[in-house]
Coordinates of N, CA and C and ligand atoms in Angstrom, one line a residue:
M566 N 22.4 -1.4 -17.7 CA 21.6 -2.5 -16.9 C 20.4 -3.0 -17.8
K567 N 20.1 -4.4 -17.6 CA 19.1 -5.3 -18.6 C 18.0 -4.4 -18.8
T568 N 17.4 -5.1 -19.9 CA 16.1 -3.9 -20.0 C 15.1 -4.7 -19.7
T569 N 13.9 -4.6 -19.1 CA 13.2 -5.1 -19.0 C 11.6 -4.3 -19.4
G570 N 10.5 -5.3 -19.2 CA 9.3 -4.6 -19.3 C 8.7 -3.5 -18.4
G571 N 7.3 -3.0 -18.7 CA 7.0 -1.9 -17.7 C 7.4 -0.6 -18.0
S572 N 6.7 0.2 -17.3 CA 6.8 1.6 -17.5 C 8.0 2.1 -16.5
D573 N 8.5 3.1 -16.8 CA 9.5 3.5 -15.5 C 8.8 4.2 -14.5
E574 N 7.8 5.0 -15.2 CA 6.6 5.8 -14.1 C 6.5 4.4 -12.7
A575 N 5.8 3.4 -13.5 CA 5.3 2.5 -12.6 C 6.0 2.0 -11.7
K576 N 7.5 1.7 -12.4 CA 8.6 1.7 -11.3 C 8.8 2.3 -9.9
R577 N 8.6 3.6 -10.4 CA 9.0 4.6 -9.6 C 8.2 4.5 -8.7
R578 N 6.9 4.5 -8.9 CA 5.9 4.6 -7.8 C 6.5 3.3 -7.1
A579 N 6.9 2.1 -7.4 CA 6.5 1.1 -6.7 C 8.0 1.4 -5.6
G580 N 9.2 1.8 -6.3 CA 10.5 1.9 -5.6 C 9.9 2.7 -4.3
E581 N 9.2 3.8 -4.7 CA 9.1 5.2 -3.7 C 8.3 4.7 -2.7
S582 N 7.1 4.2 -3.0 CA 6.4 3.7 -1.9 C 7.1 2.3 -1.3
A583 N 7.9 1.9 -1.5 CA 8.3 0.9 -0.5 C 9.6 1.7 0.2
A584 N 10.3 2.7 -0.5 CA 11.0 3.6 0.2 C 10.6 4.3 1.4
A585 N 9.6 4.8 1.5 CA 8.5 5.7 2.4 C 8.6 4.7 3.7
L586 N 8.6 3.4 3.4 CA 8.2 2.4 4.8 C 9.6 2.2 5.6
V587 N 10.6 2.8 5.3 CA 12.0 2.8 6.1 C 12.0 3.8 7.2
E588 N 11.9 3.0 8.7 CA 12.1 3.6 9.6 C 13.4 4.2 10.0
P589 N 13.3 5.4 11.0 CA 15.1 5.7 11.1 C 15.4 4.5 12.2
G590 N 16.8 4.6 11.8 CA 17.7 3.8 13.1 C 18.0 2.2 12.7
T591 N 17.4 2.0 11.2 CA 17.0 0.6 10.8 C 18.2 0.4 10.2
T592 N 18.4 -1.2 9.6 CA 19.2 -1.2 8.7 C 18.5 -2.1 7.5
V593 N 18.2 -1.3 6.2 CA 17.9 -1.7 5.1 C 18.5 -2.4 4.1
G594 N 17.7 -3.5 3.5 CA 18.5 -4.7 2.4 C 18.1 -3.7 1.0
L595 N 19.0 -3.7 0.2 CA 18.9 -2.9 -1.3 C 19.1 -3.8 -2.2
G596 N 17.8 -4.2 -2.7 CA 17.9 -4.8 -3.9 C 18.4 -4.4 -5.3
T597 N 18.3 -5.0 -6.4 CA 18.9 -5.2 -7.5 C 18.0 -4.9 -8.7
G598 N 18.2 -3.9 -9.4 CA 17.3 -3.9 -10.8 C 16.8 -2.3 -10.8
S599 N 16.1 -2.3 -12.0 CA 15.7 -0.6 -12.3 C 14.2 -0.4 -11.3
T600 N 13.7 -1.2 -11.2 CA 12.5 -0.9 -9.9 C 13.1 -0.7 -8.6
A601 N 14.1 -1.4 -8.0 CA 14.9 -1.3 -6.7 C 15.6 -0.3 -7.0
A602 N 16.4 0.4 -7.8 CA 16.8 1.5 -8.1 C 16.3 2.8 -7.4
H603 N 14.9 2.4 -7.9 CA 14.2 3.7 -7.2 C 14.1 4.0 -6.3
A604 N 14.0 2.9 -5.4 CA 13.5 2.9 -4.1 C 15.1 3.2 -3.3
I605 N 16.1 3.0 -4.1 CA 17.6 3.5 -3.5 C 17.6 4.8 -3.4
R606 N 17.3 5.4 -4.8 CA 17.6 6.7 -5.0 C 16.5 7.7 -4.1
R607 N 15.2 7.1 -3.7 CA 14.4 7.9 -3.2 C 15.0 7.8 -1.7
L608 N 15.3 6.5 -1.1 CA 15.9 6.4 0.3 C 17.2 7.3 0.6
G609 N 18.0 7.8 -0.6 CA 19.4 8.3 -0.6 C 18.8 9.9 -0.5
E610 N 17.7 10.5 -0.6 CA 17.2 11.5 -0.7 C 16.7 12.1 0.5
R611 N 15.8 10.6 1.3 CA 15.7 10.8 2.8 C 16.8 11.0 3.6
V612 N 17.6 10.2 3.0 CA 19.2 10.5 4.0 C 19.8 11.9 4.0
A613 N 19.3 12.3 2.9 CA 20.3 13.8 2.5 C 19.1 14.7 3.4
E614 N 17.9 14.3 3.9 CA 17.1 14.8 4.6 C 17.1 14.6 6.2
G615 N 18.0 13.7 6.5 CA 18.5 13.4 7.9 C 17.9 12.1 8.2
L616 N 17.3 11.5 7.8 CA 16.9 10.1 7.8 C 18.3 9.1 8.0
D617 N 18.1 8.6 9.3 CA 19.1 7.6 9.8 C 19.3 6.4 9.9
V618 N 20.0 5.7 8.5 CA 19.7 4.4 8.3 C 21.0 3.7 7.7
V619 N 21.2 2.4 7.4 CA 21.9 1.7 6.9 C 21.8 0.8 6.0
G620 N 22.4 0.7 4.7 CA 22.0 0.3 3.9 C 23.3 -1.2 3.8
V621 N 22.1 -2.3 3.2 CA 23.2 -3.6 3.0 C 22.9 -3.9 1.3
P622 N 23.8 -3.7 0.6 CA 23.4 -3.8 -0.9 C 23.4 -5.1 -1.3
T623 N 23.0 -5.9 -2.1 CA 22.6 -7.3 -2.7 C 23.6 -7.5 -4.1
S624 N 24.5 -6.4 -4.6 CA 25.3 -6.6 -5.8 C 25.8 -5.4 -5.9
F625 N 27.1 -5.4 -6.7 CA 27.7 -4.3 -7.2 C 27.3 -3.3 -7.5
D626 N 26.0 -3.5 -8.6 CA 25.2 -2.3 -9.1 C 24.4 -1.7 -7.9
S627 N 24.0 -2.5 -6.9 CA 23.2 -1.6 -5.6 C 24.2 -1.0 -4.7
R628 N 25.0 -1.3 -4.6 CA 26.0 -0.9 -4.1 C 26.5 0.5 -4.6
Q629 N 27.0 0.6 -6.0 CA 27.5 1.7 -6.6 C 26.5 3.1 -6.5
R630 N 25.0 2.3 -7.0 CA 23.6 3.3 -6.4 C 23.9 3.9 -5.3
A631 N 23.9 2.6 -4.2 CA 23.8 3.2 -2.8 C 24.6 4.2 -2.5
R632 N 25.8 4.1 -2.9 CA 27.0 4.6 -2.6 C 26.6 6.1 -3.0
E633 N 26.3 6.3 -4.5 CA 26.2 7.6 -5.0 C 25.0 8.6 -4.5
A634 N 24.1 7.6 -3.9 CA 22.9 8.3 -3.2 C 23.4 8.6 -2.1
G635 N 24.2 8.3 -1.5 CA 24.8 8.9 0.3 C 24.2 7.8 1.0
I636 N 23.9 6.6 1.0 CA 23.3 5.8 1.8 C 24.7 4.9 2.6
P637 N 24.5 5.2 3.8 CA 26.0 4.4 4.6 C 25.4 3.2 4.2
L638 N 26.5 2.8 4.2 CA 26.4 0.9 4.1 C 27.4 -0.1 4.7
R639 N 26.8 -1.1 4.9 CA 27.6 -2.2 5.7 C 27.2 -3.7 4.7
T640 N 28.2 -4.2 5.4 CA 28.0 -6.0 4.4 C 26.9 -6.4 5.5
L641 N 26.7 -7.7 5.0 CA 25.9 -8.5 5.8 C 26.2 -9.2 7.0
D642 N 27.6 -9.2 6.5 CA 28.4 -9.9 8.3 C 28.6 -8.6 9.4
D643 N 28.7 -7.4 8.9 CA 28.4 -6.4 10.1 C 27.4 -5.9 10.7
V644 N 26.0 -6.7 10.2 CA 24.8 -6.3 10.8 C 24.3 -7.4 11.8
D645 N 23.4 -6.8 12.7 CA 22.9 -8.0 13.4 C 21.6 -8.2 12.7
R646 N 20.6 -7.5 12.2 CA 19.6 -7.8 11.7 C 19.3 -6.8 10.4
I647 N 18.4 -7.4 9.5 CA 18.0 -6.4 8.6 C 16.4 -6.4 8.8
D648 N 16.2 -5.0 9.1 CA 14.8 -4.8 9.3 C 13.7 -4.9 8.2
L649 N 14.4 -4.4 7.2 CA 13.5 -4.2 6.0 C 14.2 -4.6 4.3
A650 N 13.8 -5.7 3.4 CA 14.4 -5.7 2.4 C 13.3 -4.8 1.4
I651 N 14.2 -4.3 0.5 CA 13.2 -3.7 -0.7 C 14.1 -4.4 -2.2
D652 N 13.2 -5.1 -3.1 CA 14.0 -5.8 -3.9 C 12.7 -6.4 -5.2
G653 N 13.2 -6.1 -6.4 CA 12.2 -6.3 -7.5 C 12.3 -7.8 -7.6
A654 N 11.3 -8.0 -8.8 CA 11.2 -9.6 -9.2 C 10.9 -9.4 -11.0
D655 N 11.3 -10.4 -11.0 CA 11.3 -11.1 -12.7 C 9.5 -11.2 -13.2
Q656 N 9.1 -11.9 -11.8 CA 7.6 -12.5 -11.7 C 7.1 -12.7 -10.6
V657 N 5.9 -12.7 -10.4 CA 5.3 -12.5 -9.0 C 3.9 -13.4 -9.7
A658 N 3.6 -14.7 -8.7 CA 2.6 -15.4 -8.4 C 2.2 -15.6 -7.3
D659 N 1.1 -14.7 -6.8 CA 0.6 -14.5 -5.4 C 1.9 -13.7 -4.8
F660 N 2.4 -14.6 -3.7 CA 3.8 -14.0 -2.9 C 4.9 -14.8 -3.3
E661 N 4.8 -15.8 -4.2 CA 6.5 -16.4 -4.8 C 6.7 -15.9 -6.1
L662 N 8.0 -15.8 -6.1 CA 8.8 -15.1 -7.3 C 9.9 -16.0 -8.0
V663 N 10.1 -15.3 -9.1 CA 11.3 -15.8 -10.0 C 12.2 -14.5 -9.7
K664 N 13.6 -14.2 -9.6 CA 14.1 -13.5 -9.5 C 15.3 -14.0 -10.0
G665 N 16.8 -12.9 -9.9 CA 18.2 -12.9 -11.0 C 18.1 -12.7 -12.4
G666 N 17.2 -11.8 -13.0 CA 17.6 -11.1 -14.1 C 18.6 -10.3 -14.4
G667 N 19.0 -9.6 -13.1 CA 20.1 -9.1 -12.9 C 21.5 -9.7 -12.4
A668 N 21.1 -11.6 -12.4 CA 22.2 -12.2 -12.3 C 22.8 -12.2 -10.6
A669 N 21.8 -11.6 -9.7 CA 22.2 -10.9 -8.4 C 21.7 -11.6 -7.3
H670 N 20.5 -13.1 -7.9 CA 20.1 -13.4 -7.1 C 20.6 -14.2 -5.8
A671 N 21.5 -14.8 -5.7 CA 22.4 -15.6 -4.7 C 22.4 -14.3 -3.4
R672 N 23.0 -13.4 -3.9 CA 23.1 -12.4 -2.8 C 21.7 -11.7 -2.6
E673 N 20.7 -11.3 -3.5 CA 19.5 -11.1 -3.0 C 18.8 -12.1 -2.0
K674 N 19.0 -13.4 -2.3 CA 18.2 -14.1 -1.6 C 19.0 -14.2 0.0
L675 N 20.2 -14.3 0.1 CA 20.8 -14.0 1.4 C 19.8 -12.7 2.2
V676 N 19.9 -11.6 1.5 CA 19.9 -10.1 2.3 C 18.0 -10.5 2.5
D677 N 17.2 -10.9 1.4 CA 16.0 -10.7 1.5 C 15.7 -11.7 2.6
T678 N 16.2 -12.9 2.3 CA 15.6 -13.7 3.8 C 16.0 -13.5 4.8
A679 N 17.1 -12.8 5.1 CA 17.5 -12.3 6.3 C 16.4 -11.2 6.8
A680 N 16.1 -10.7 6.0 CA 15.0 -9.3 6.6 C 13.8 -9.7 7.3
E681 N 13.5 -9.0 8.4 CA 12.1 -9.3 8.9 C 11.2 -8.8 8.2
R682 N 11.3 -8.1 7.3 CA 10.2 -7.7 6.3 C 10.4 -7.6 5.0
F683 N 10.0 -8.5 4.0 CA 10.8 -8.2 2.5 C 9.8 -7.9 1.4
V684 N 10.0 -6.5 1.1 CA 9.0 -6.0 0.5 C 9.2 -5.8 -1.2
V685 N 8.7 -6.6 -1.9 CA 9.0 -6.4 -3.5 C 8.3 -5.3 -4.3
V686 N 9.0 -5.0 -5.3 CA 8.8 -3.6 -5.9 C 8.4 -4.1 -7.4
V687 N 7.4 -3.8 -7.7 CA 7.2 -4.2 -9.4 C 6.1 -3.5 -9.8
D688 N 6.2 -3.4 -11.2 CA 5.4 -2.7 -12.5 C 4.4 -3.9 -12.7
P689 N 2.9 -3.5 -13.0 CA 2.1 -5.0 -13.4 C 2.4 -5.7 -14.3
S690 N 3.3 -5.7 -15.4 CA 3.9 -6.5 -16.2 C 4.5 -7.5 -15.5
K691 N 4.9 -7.7 -14.0 CA 5.5 -9.0 -13.6 C 4.5 -9.7 -13.0
R692 N 3.5 -9.3 -12.8 CA 2.0 -9.9 -12.1 C 1.8 -11.4 -13.0
A693 N 1.4 -12.5 -12.5 CA 1.3 -13.6 -13.3 C 0.2 -14.5 -12.3
D694 N -0.5 -15.5 -13.4 CA -1.7 -16.2 -12.2 C -0.8 -17.4 -11.7
V695 N 0.4 -17.9 -12.7 CA 1.5 -19.1 -12.3 C 2.6 -18.9 -13.1
L696 N 3.7 -19.1 -12.1 CA 5.4 -18.6 -12.4 C 5.6 -19.4 -13.7
S697 N 6.1 -18.6 -14.7 CA 6.7 -19.3 -16.0 C 7.7 -18.7 -16.7
H698 N 8.4 -17.8 -15.9 CA 9.4 -17.0 -16.1 C 10.7 -18.3 -16.2
P699 N 11.8 -18.3 -17.2 CA 12.9 -19.2 -16.8 C 13.4 -18.8 -15.4
V700 N 13.8 -19.8 -14.9 CA 14.7 -19.7 -13.7 C 15.9 -19.6 -13.7
P701 N 16.9 -18.4 -13.3 CA 17.9 -18.2 -13.3 C 18.7 -19.4 -12.5
V702 N 19.7 -20.0 -12.8 CA 20.1 -20.9 -11.9 C 22.0 -20.4 -11.7
E703 N 22.3 -20.1 -10.3 CA 23.6 -19.9 -10.5 C 24.3 -20.9 -10.5
V704 N 25.6 -21.1 -11.3 CA 26.4 -22.3 -11.5 C 27.7 -21.8 -11.1
L705 N 28.5 -22.8 -10.6 CA 30.1 -22.8 -10.6 C 30.1 -23.3 -12.0
P706 N 31.5 -22.4 -12.4 CA 31.4 -22.6 -13.9 C 31.9 -24.0 -14.2
V707 N 32.9 -24.7 -13.3 CA 33.1 -26.2 -14.0 C 31.9 -26.9 -14.1
A708 N 30.4 -26.7 -13.5 CA 29.9 -27.8 -13.1 C 28.3 -27.0 -14.4
H709 N 28.7 -26.2 -14.9 CA 27.8 -25.9 -16.1 C 27.0 -26.6 -16.8
G710 N 27.8 -27.7 -17.2 CA 27.5 -29.0 -18.6 C 26.5 -29.6 -17.4
L711 N 27.0 -30.2 -16.3 CA 26.6 -31.4 -15.5 C 25.2 -30.7 -14.9
V712 N 25.2 -29.7 -14.3 CA 23.8 -28.7 -14.4 C 22.7 -29.0 -15.3
A713 N 23.3 -28.2 -16.1 CA 22.4 -28.3 -17.4 C 22.0 -29.4 -17.7
D714 N 22.4 -30.7 -17.6 CA 22.1 -32.3 -17.9 C 20.9 -32.7 -16.8
A715 N 21.7 -32.1 -15.3 CA 20.4 -32.4 -14.7 C 19.2 -31.7 -14.5
V716 N 19.3 -30.0 -15.4 CA 18.2 -29.9 -15.5 C 17.4 -30.2 -16.3
R717 N 17.8 -30.7 -17.5 CA 17.0 -31.5 -18.4 C 16.3 -32.4 -17.7
D718 N 17.2 -33.3 -17.3 CA 16.6 -34.6 -16.3 C 15.3 -34.4 -15.7
E719 N 15.2 -33.0 -15.3 CA 13.9 -32.4 -14.2 C 12.9 -32.0 -15.3
G720 N 12.9 -31.8 -16.6 CA 12.2 -31.5 -17.7 C 12.4 -29.8 -17.9
G721 N 13.4 -29.5 -17.5 CA 13.9 -28.3 -17.8 C 14.6 -28.0 -19.0
E722 N 14.7 -26.7 -19.9 CA 15.4 -26.5 -20.6 C 16.9 -24.9 -20.3
P723 N 17.8 -25.7 -20.0 CA 18.8 -24.7 -19.5 C 19.1 -23.9 -20.7
S724 N 19.6 -22.7 -20.8 CA 20.6 -21.9 -21.5 C 21.4 -21.2 -21.2
L725 N 22.4 -21.3 -21.4 CA 23.8 -20.3 -20.6 C 23.8 -18.9 -21.1
R726 N 23.3 -18.1 -19.8 CA 23.1 -16.6 -20.2 C 24.3 -15.9 -20.8
R727 N 24.2 -15.4 -22.1 CA 25.7 -14.8 -22.9 C 25.5 -13.7 -22.4
A728 N 26.9 -12.7 -22.3 CA 26.9 -11.5 -21.7 C 26.3 -10.5 -23.0
E729 N 26.1 -9.4 -23.1 CA 26.2 -8.1 -24.2 C 27.6 -7.6 -24.5
R730 N 27.6 -7.0 -25.2 CA 29.1 -6.2 -25.3 C 30.4 -6.7 -24.7
K731 N 30.5 -8.3 -24.8 CA 31.7 -8.9 -24.5 C 30.9 -10.4 -24.9
D732 N 32.4 -11.2 -25.5 CA 32.1 -12.3 -26.1 C 31.9 -13.3 -24.5
G733 N 31.1 -14.4 -24.8 CA 31.1 -15.4 -23.9 C 30.0 -14.9 -22.6
P734 N 29.9 -15.9 -21.9 CA 28.7 -15.6 -21.0 C 28.9 -14.6 -19.8
V735 N 27.7 -14.3 -19.3 CA 27.3 -13.4 -17.9 C 28.3 -14.1 -16.8
V736 N 28.9 -13.3 -16.6 CA 30.0 -13.9 -15.0 C 29.2 -13.1 -13.9
T737 N 29.0 -13.5 -13.1 CA 28.2 -13.1 -11.8 C 29.0 -12.4 -11.0
D738 N 28.5 -11.6 -9.7 CA 29.5 -10.7 -8.9 C 30.3 -11.8 -8.2
N739 N 29.9 -13.1 -7.9 CA 30.7 -14.1 -7.3 C 31.1 -14.8 -8.2
G740 N 31.6 -14.6 -9.5 CA 32.3 -15.5 -10.3 C 32.0 -16.7 -11.0
N741 N 30.6 -16.6 -10.8 CA 29.8 -18.1 -11.6 C 29.1 -17.2 -12.8
L742 N 28.5 -18.7 -13.4 CA 27.7 -18.5 -14.4 C 26.2 -18.7 -14.2
V743 N 25.3 -18.5 -15.0 CA 24.1 -18.5 -15.1 C 23.5 -19.3 -16.1
L744 N 22.5 -20.2 -15.5 CA 21.5 -20.7 -16.6 C 20.2 -20.2 -16.3
D745 N 20.2 -20.2 -17.5 CA 18.4 -19.5 -17.5 C 17.5 -21.3 -18.1
C746 N 16.9 -21.1 -17.2 CA 16.3 -22.8 -17.0 C 14.6 -22.6 -17.2
D747 N 14.4 -22.9 -18.6 CA 12.7 -22.8 -18.5 C 11.7 -24.0 -18.3
F748 N 11.1 -24.0 -17.3 CA 10.6 -25.3 -17.1 C 8.9 -25.1 -17.3
G749 N 8.5 -23.9 -18.4 CA 7.0 -23.8 -18.9 C 6.5 -23.2 -17.4
D750 N 4.9 -23.7 -17.1 CA 4.2 -23.5 -16.0 C 5.0 -24.0 -14.8
I751 N 5.3 -23.3 -13.8 CA 5.5 -24.0 -12.6 C 4.5 -24.0 -11.5
T752 N 4.1 -25.0 -11.5 CA 3.0 -25.6 -10.8 C 3.1 -25.9 -9.4
A753 N 4.1 -26.3 -8.9 CA 4.8 -26.4 -7.9 C 6.2 -26.1 -7.3
P754 N 6.2 -24.8 -7.0 CA 7.2 -23.8 -6.8 C 8.4 -24.6 -5.9
A755 N 7.6 -25.0 -4.8 CA 8.5 -25.3 -3.6 C 9.1 -26.8 -3.9
T756 N 8.5 -27.0 -4.7 CA 9.1 -28.8 -5.2 C 10.3 -28.5 -5.7
L757 N 9.7 -27.7 -6.7 CA 11.1 -27.4 -7.7 C 12.5 -26.4 -7.2
A758 N 12.1 -25.5 -6.4 CA 13.1 -25.1 -5.5 C 13.7 -25.9 -4.7
R759 N 13.3 -27.0 -4.1 CA 14.2 -28.1 -3.4 C 15.1 -28.8 -4.5
T760 N 14.3 -29.3 -5.7 CA 14.9 -30.2 -6.6 C 16.4 -29.2 -7.0
L761 N 16.1 -28.3 -7.3 CA 17.3 -27.0 -7.8 C 18.4 -27.2 -7.0
S762 N 18.2 -26.7 -5.6 CA 18.7 -26.3 -4.4 C 20.0 -27.6 -4.0
G763 N 19.3 -29.1 -4.7 CA 19.9 -30.1 -4.0 C 20.8 -30.7 -5.2
L764 N 20.7 -29.6 -6.3 CA 21.9 -30.1 -7.7 C 23.4 -30.0 -7.4
P765 N 24.1 -30.9 -7.3 CA 25.7 -30.4 -7.0 C 26.1 -29.3 -8.0
G766 N 26.6 -28.5 -7.4 CA 27.3 -27.3 -8.5 C 26.2 -26.3 -8.7
V767 N 24.9 -26.1 -8.3 CA 24.3 -25.4 -7.9 C 24.7 -24.3 -6.8
V768 N 25.2 -22.7 -6.9 CA 25.1 -22.0 -6.2 C 24.0 -21.2 -5.7
E769 N 23.2 -21.0 -6.2 CA 21.8 -20.3 -5.8 C 20.8 -20.1 -7.1
H770 N 19.5 -20.6 -7.1 CA 18.4 -20.3 -7.9 C 17.4 -19.2 -7.4
G771 N 16.8 -18.9 -8.6 CA 15.9 -17.6 -8.5 C 14.3 -17.8 -8.0
L772 N 14.1 -19.0 -7.5 CA 12.6 -19.3 -7.1 C 13.1 -18.6 -5.7
F773 N 12.1 -17.9 -5.3 CA 11.8 -17.3 -3.7 C 10.5 -17.6 -3.5
V774 N 10.8 -18.8 -2.9 CA 9.1 -19.3 -2.1 C 9.3 -19.3 -0.8
G775 N 8.0 -18.4 -0.1 CA 7.8 -18.2 1.3 C 8.4 -17.2 1.7
T776 N 9.0 -16.2 1.2 CA 10.0 -14.9 1.3 C 9.2 -14.1 1.4
A777 N 8.2 -13.4 0.3 CA 7.8 -12.2 0.5 C 6.7 -11.8 1.3
D778 N 7.2 -10.8 2.1 CA 5.8 -10.2 3.1 C 4.7 -9.3 2.0
E779 N 5.2 -8.4 1.2 CA 4.4 -7.6 0.9 C 4.8 -7.5 -0.9
I780 N 3.9 -7.1 -1.3 CA 4.1 -6.7 -2.8 C 3.7 -5.4 -3.2
H781 N 4.5 -4.5 -3.5 CA 4.1 -3.0 -4.0 C 4.4 -3.1 -5.5
V782 N 2.8 -2.7 -6.2 CA 2.5 -2.9 -7.7 C 2.4 -1.7 -8.0
G783 N 3.5 -0.6 -8.9 CA 3.4 0.3 -9.4 C 2.5 0.4 -10.6
T784 N 1.6 1.6 -10.6 CA 0.8 1.3 -12.0 C 1.2 2.9 -12.6
E785 N 0.2 3.1 -13.3 CA 0.3 4.5 -14.4 C -0.2 5.6 -13.0
S786 N -1.1 5.0 -12.1 CA -1.7 6.1 -11.3 C -1.6 6.3 -10.0
G787 N -0.9 4.8 -9.4 CA -0.8 5.0 -8.0 C 0.0 3.2 -8.0
V788 N -0.3 3.2 -6.4 CA 0.3 1.6 -5.8 C -0.3 0.9 -5.5
R789 N -0.6 -0.5 -5.6 CA -1.6 -1.5 -5.1 C -0.6 -2.1 -4.3
V790 N -0.6 -2.2 -2.7 CA -0.2 -3.1 -2.2 C -0.9 -4.3 -1.7
H791 N -0.1 -5.7 -1.6 CA -0.5 -6.9 -1.1 C 0.0 -7.3 -0.2
E792 N -0.3 -7.6 1.1 CA 0.1 -7.8 2.2 C -0.2 -9.6 2.4
R793 N 1.0 -10.2 2.6 CA 0.7 -11.5 3.1 C -0.2 -11.7 4.5
E794 N -0.8 -12.7 4.3 CA -1.6 -12.7 5.8 C -1.0 -13.5 6.8
Ligands
5RP840 C1 18.3 -8.8 -10.1 C2 17.0 -9.0 -9.8 C3 16.2 -8.2 -10.1 O1 15.3 -7.7 -9.2 C4 14.9 -8.3 -11.2 O2 15.4 -9.0 -12.2 C5 13.8 -7.3 -11.5 O3 14.7 -6.1 -12.0 P1 13.8 -4.9 -12.6 O4 13.1 -4.1 -11.6 O5 15.0 -4.0 -13.5 O6 12.8 -5.3 -13.6 O7 16.2 -10.1 -9.6 O8 18.6 -10.2 -10.0

């Protein structure tokens, strides 16, 4: 797993706080990353205690974790609805997010936006007044040069995400590449989101605008919950 800032204790509190929201008989979107992993682990414990739920994973990694935790799984195609999705984020400003640090944002966006209620779990290091984290953009391999040029035209600085312990780029669960695109301060996220979505060759980008319902911020001593009005 990638390394991110923030303490594991704060991540654990956030993840467990979200896992406590899961009701019997519901379908839960299972996010990706070290904070969502705590929610998956705790949900697995609740399943072992008798909770009846079904999980829809957002990545190979979250599927593996959920299987190990004993959570019954379905694909997006198999379920009529997702009641609650729990997922992490790389940066949160108000209720807007940058995601995709684990290169899972395409499936995360499918599951998180399909959910009736989307709960974001983070530690305090993820909070910001204005989004400025580089935006991960998943691209068709054949299009990465074209998309990089288009991102530069939009004022961004793209960087092909390199793999660790493998020569060459990160390849997503969908067989695509990731450009991390630095736009500096993102003062109009909805506009940038529309622009990126409109570029040929872009599969999905990591700006999540208008999707989060609640932010659970784990701290060293508790959890702060922010609810969208
Ligand atoms: C994966 C994601 C993750 O949710 C995001 O990178 C946060 O991860 P972590 O909880 O490990 O900091 O978007 O694509």
